[in-house]
């Protein structure tokens, strides 16, 4: 069975989009990837798009999506990123909270280290989920 991972941050515009982009890139179709936000932004953060493009990963076409209960139910692993109490909780799921700086309003030099930390964590997650 293919595991499903849901990345959640408030605006679904930066951190969760970068994480989803990496997971899609590294795992391909071996992991189902979802991302959403409790208050989705109008568009994906341009600086996040640029930072991922440097890694050869195109997230420019992604759209921030609203977090639904069904997305959380579908997911085997729910990874939250700084949305605190706004993230719904369902018993029996594996939850992880990745504490990461918010790239919103930051320049590319500030976003690269956030991107690189997300990559490290996604690589570790892939290693756990796909033995």
PDB file of C-alpha atoms in Angstrom:
ATOM      1  CA  UNK A   1       0.000   0.000   0.000  1.00  0.00           C
ATOM      2  CA  UNK A   2       1.257   3.463  -0.915  1.00  0.00           C
ATOM      3  CA  UNK A   3       1.660   5.700   2.141  1.00  0.00           C
ATOM      4  CA  UNK A   4       0.074   9.154   1.977  1.00  0.00           C
ATOM      5  CA  UNK A   5       1.809  12.191   3.470  1.00  0.00           C
ATOM      6  CA  UNK A   6       0.002  15.484   4.078  1.00  0.00           C
ATOM      7  CA  UNK A   7       2.021  18.667   4.630  1.00  0.00           C
ATOM      8  CA  UNK A   8       0.131  21.453   6.401  1.00  0.00           C
ATOM      9  CA  UNK A   9       1.076  25.064   7.034  1.00  0.00           C
ATOM     10  CA  UNK A  10      -1.137  28.091   7.517  1.00  0.00           C
ATOM     11  CA  UNK A  11      -0.965  29.554   3.993  1.00  0.00           C
ATOM     12  CA  UNK A  12       0.134  26.469   1.978  1.00  0.00           C
ATOM     13  CA  UNK A  13       2.351  28.858   0.050  1.00  0.00           C
ATOM     14  CA  UNK A  14       5.931  28.221   1.219  1.00  0.00           C
ATOM     15  CA  UNK A  15       7.086  25.486   3.567  1.00  0.00           C
ATOM     16  CA  UNK A  16       4.408  22.906   2.791  1.00  0.00           C
ATOM     17  CA  UNK A  17       4.738  23.500  -0.958  1.00  0.00           C
ATOM     18  CA  UNK A  18       8.524  23.096  -0.838  1.00  0.00           C
ATOM     19  CA  UNK A  19       8.167  19.919   1.228  1.00  0.00           C
ATOM     20  CA  UNK A  20       5.565  18.495  -1.162  1.00  0.00           C
ATOM     21  CA  UNK A  21       7.783  19.367  -4.126  1.00  0.00           C
ATOM     22  CA  UNK A  22      10.761  17.561  -2.611  1.00  0.00           C
ATOM     23  CA  UNK A  23       8.741  14.521  -1.597  1.00  0.00           C
ATOM     24  CA  UNK A  24       7.224  14.205  -5.087  1.00  0.00           C
ATOM     25  CA  UNK A  25      10.689  14.611  -6.594  1.00  0.00           C
ATOM     26  CA  UNK A  26      12.437  12.118  -4.298  1.00  0.00           C
ATOM     27  CA  UNK A  27       9.725   9.461  -3.938  1.00  0.00           C
ATOM     28  CA  UNK A  28       7.892   9.683  -7.259  1.00  0.00           C
ATOM     29  CA  UNK A  29       4.779   7.512  -7.203  1.00  0.00           C
ATOM     30  CA  UNK A  30       5.927   5.470  -4.194  1.00  0.00           C
ATOM     31  CA  UNK A  31       4.344   8.017  -1.824  1.00  0.00           C
ATOM     32  CA  UNK A  32       1.101   9.941  -2.307  1.00  0.00           C
ATOM     33  CA  UNK A  33       1.749  13.623  -1.550  1.00  0.00           C
ATOM     34  CA  UNK A  34      -0.833  16.139  -0.353  1.00  0.00           C
ATOM     35  CA  UNK A  35      -0.428  19.677   0.943  1.00  0.00           C
ATOM     36  CA  UNK A  36      -2.887  22.203   2.317  1.00  0.00           C
ATOM     37  CA  UNK A  37      -3.268  25.261   4.525  1.00  0.00           C
ATOM     38  CA  UNK A  38      -5.705  26.339   7.225  1.00  0.00           C
ATOM     39  CA  UNK A  39      -5.850  29.810   5.578  1.00  0.00           C
ATOM     40  CA  UNK A  40      -4.508  29.284   2.044  1.00  0.00           C
ATOM     41  CA  UNK A  41      -2.819  32.211   0.324  1.00  0.00           C
ATOM     42  CA  UNK A  42      -3.742  33.419  -3.173  1.00  0.00           C
ATOM     43  CA  UNK A  43      -0.586  31.974  -4.694  1.00  0.00           C
ATOM     44  CA  UNK A  44       2.571  30.062  -3.925  1.00  0.00           C
ATOM     45  CA  UNK A  45       5.383  32.243  -2.547  1.00  0.00           C
ATOM     46  CA  UNK A  46       7.497  33.370  -5.539  1.00  0.00           C
ATOM     47  CA  UNK A  47      10.719  33.162  -3.543  1.00  0.00           C
ATOM     48  CA  UNK A  48       9.896  29.548  -2.558  1.00  0.00           C
ATOM     49  CA  UNK A  49       9.298  28.817  -6.269  1.00  0.00           C
ATOM     50  CA  UNK A  50      12.680  30.378  -7.136  1.00  0.00           C
ATOM     51  CA  UNK A  51      14.492  28.495  -4.352  1.00  0.00           C
ATOM     52  CA  UNK A  52      13.046  25.170  -5.547  1.00  0.00           C
ATOM     53  CA  UNK A  53      13.851  25.990  -9.197  1.00  0.00           C
ATOM     54  CA  UNK A  54      17.519  26.192  -8.138  1.00  0.00           C
ATOM     55  CA  UNK A  55      17.154  22.521  -7.135  1.00  0.00           C
ATOM     56  CA  UNK A  56      15.558  21.634 -10.470  1.00  0.00           C
ATOM     57  CA  UNK A  57      12.070  21.259  -8.943  1.00  0.00           C
ATOM     58  CA  UNK A  58       9.216  23.246 -10.467  1.00  0.00           C
ATOM     59  CA  UNK A  59       6.410  24.162  -8.048  1.00  0.00           C
ATOM     60  CA  UNK A  60       5.291  27.244 -10.009  1.00  0.00           C
ATOM     61  CA  UNK A  61       2.029  25.651 -11.169  1.00  0.00           C
ATOM     62  CA  UNK A  62       0.935  24.633  -7.651  1.00  0.00           C
ATOM     63  CA  UNK A  63      -2.038  26.376  -6.044  1.00  0.00           C
ATOM     64  CA  UNK A  64      -2.514  26.785  -2.285  1.00  0.00           C
ATOM     65  CA  UNK A  65      -5.351  24.514  -1.188  1.00  0.00           C
ATOM     66  CA  UNK A  66      -7.652  24.677   1.795  1.00  0.00           C
ATOM     67  CA  UNK A  67      -7.154  22.015   4.447  1.00  0.00           C
ATOM     68  CA  UNK A  68     -10.068  19.572   4.575  1.00  0.00           C
ATOM     69  CA  UNK A  69     -10.910  16.876   7.089  1.00  0.00           C
ATOM     70  CA  UNK A  70     -10.943  14.321   4.280  1.00  0.00           C
ATOM     71  CA  UNK A  71      -7.311  15.144   3.387  1.00  0.00           C
ATOM     72  CA  UNK A  72      -6.326  14.527   6.999  1.00  0.00           C
ATOM     73  CA  UNK A  73      -8.325  11.276   7.064  1.00  0.00           C
ATOM     74  CA  UNK A  74      -6.623  10.065   3.851  1.00  0.00           C
ATOM     75  CA  UNK A  75      -3.142  10.739   5.174  1.00  0.00           C
ATOM     76  CA  UNK A  76      -0.990   8.186   6.987  1.00  0.00           C
ATOM     77  CA  UNK A  77       1.471  10.861   8.081  1.00  0.00           C
ATOM     78  CA  UNK A  78       0.464  14.464   8.811  1.00  0.00           C
ATOM     79  CA  UNK A  79       3.326  16.940   8.992  1.00  0.00           C
ATOM     80  CA  UNK A  80       2.462  20.345  10.385  1.00  0.00           C
ATOM     81  CA  UNK A  81       4.647  23.404  10.028  1.00  0.00           C
ATOM     82  CA  UNK A  82       3.941  26.169  12.458  1.00  0.00           C
ATOM     83  CA  UNK A  83       0.148  26.169  12.252  1.00  0.00           C
ATOM     84  CA  UNK A  84      -0.248  25.295  15.921  1.00  0.00           C
ATOM     85  CA  UNK A  85      -3.799  24.797  17.119  1.00  0.00           C
ATOM     86  CA  UNK A  86      -5.292  25.403  13.675  1.00  0.00           C
ATOM     87  CA  UNK A  87      -4.276  21.933  12.514  1.00  0.00           C
ATOM     88  CA  UNK A  88      -7.054  19.367  13.004  1.00  0.00           C
ATOM     89  CA  UNK A  89      -6.136  16.285  14.995  1.00  0.00           C
ATOM     90  CA  UNK A  90      -7.409  12.778  14.351  1.00  0.00           C
ATOM     91  CA  UNK A  91      -6.440   9.965  16.708  1.00  0.00           C
ATOM     92  CA  UNK A  92      -4.437   7.109  15.253  1.00  0.00           C
ATOM     93  CA  UNK A  93      -2.499   9.187  12.724  1.00  0.00           C
ATOM     94  CA  UNK A  94       1.211   9.759  12.821  1.00  0.00           C
ATOM     95  CA  UNK A  95       1.798  13.459  13.429  1.00  0.00           C
ATOM     96  CA  UNK A  96       5.067  15.340  13.181  1.00  0.00           C
ATOM     97  CA  UNK A  97       5.548  19.035  13.750  1.00  0.00           C
ATOM     98  CA  UNK A  98       8.442  20.505  11.801  1.00  0.00           C
ATOM     99  CA  UNK A  99       9.442  23.803  13.366  1.00  0.00           C
ATOM    100  CA  UNK A 100      10.689  25.872  10.431  1.00  0.00           C
ATOM    101  CA  UNK A 101      11.031  29.598   9.832  1.00  0.00           C
ATOM    102  CA  UNK A 102       8.309  31.070   7.648  1.00  0.00           C
ATOM    103  CA  UNK A 103       9.690  32.096   4.231  1.00  0.00           C
ATOM    104  CA  UNK A 104       6.889  34.653   3.741  1.00  0.00           C
ATOM    105  CA  UNK A 105       8.311  38.085   3.030  1.00  0.00           C
ATOM    106  CA  UNK A 106      11.910  36.806   3.075  1.00  0.00           C
ATOM    107  CA  UNK A 107      14.491  37.131   0.330  1.00  0.00           C
ATOM    108  CA  UNK A 108      16.109  34.167  -1.428  1.00  0.00           C
ATOM    109  CA  UNK A 109      19.139  34.197   0.897  1.00  0.00           C
ATOM    110  CA  UNK A 110      16.846  33.615   3.893  1.00  0.00           C
ATOM    111  CA  UNK A 111      14.732  31.005   2.095  1.00  0.00           C
ATOM    112  CA  UNK A 112      17.607  28.749   0.929  1.00  0.00           C
ATOM    113  CA  UNK A 113      18.472  27.469   4.443  1.00  0.00           C
ATOM    114  CA  UNK A 114      14.763  26.774   5.111  1.00  0.00           C
ATOM    115  CA  UNK A 115      14.601  24.887   1.802  1.00  0.00           C
ATOM    116  CA  UNK A 116      17.723  22.894   2.647  1.00  0.00           C
ATOM    117  CA  UNK A 117      16.367  21.942   6.082  1.00  0.00           C
ATOM    118  CA  UNK A 118      13.095  20.819   4.477  1.00  0.00           C
ATOM    119  CA  UNK A 119      15.082  18.677   2.035  1.00  0.00           C
ATOM    120  CA  UNK A 120      16.988  16.998   4.902  1.00  0.00           C
ATOM    121  CA  UNK A 121      13.765  16.193   6.715  1.00  0.00           C
ATOM    122  CA  UNK A 122      12.006  14.944   3.571  1.00  0.00           C
ATOM    123  CA  UNK A 123      14.967  12.667   2.751  1.00  0.00           C
ATOM    124  CA  UNK A 124      14.763  11.175   6.258  1.00  0.00           C
ATOM    125  CA  UNK A 125      11.004  10.703   5.883  1.00  0.00           C
ATOM    126  CA  UNK A 126      11.436   8.918   2.538  1.00  0.00           C
ATOM    127  CA  UNK A 127      14.045   6.610   4.108  1.00  0.00           C
ATOM    128  CA  UNK A 128      11.532   5.707   6.852  1.00  0.00           C
ATOM    129  CA  UNK A 129       8.495   5.247   4.628  1.00  0.00           C
ATOM    130  CA  UNK A 130      10.202   3.377   1.771  1.00  0.00           C
ATOM    131  CA  UNK A 131      12.529   0.793   3.338  1.00  0.00           C
TER     132      UNK A 131
END
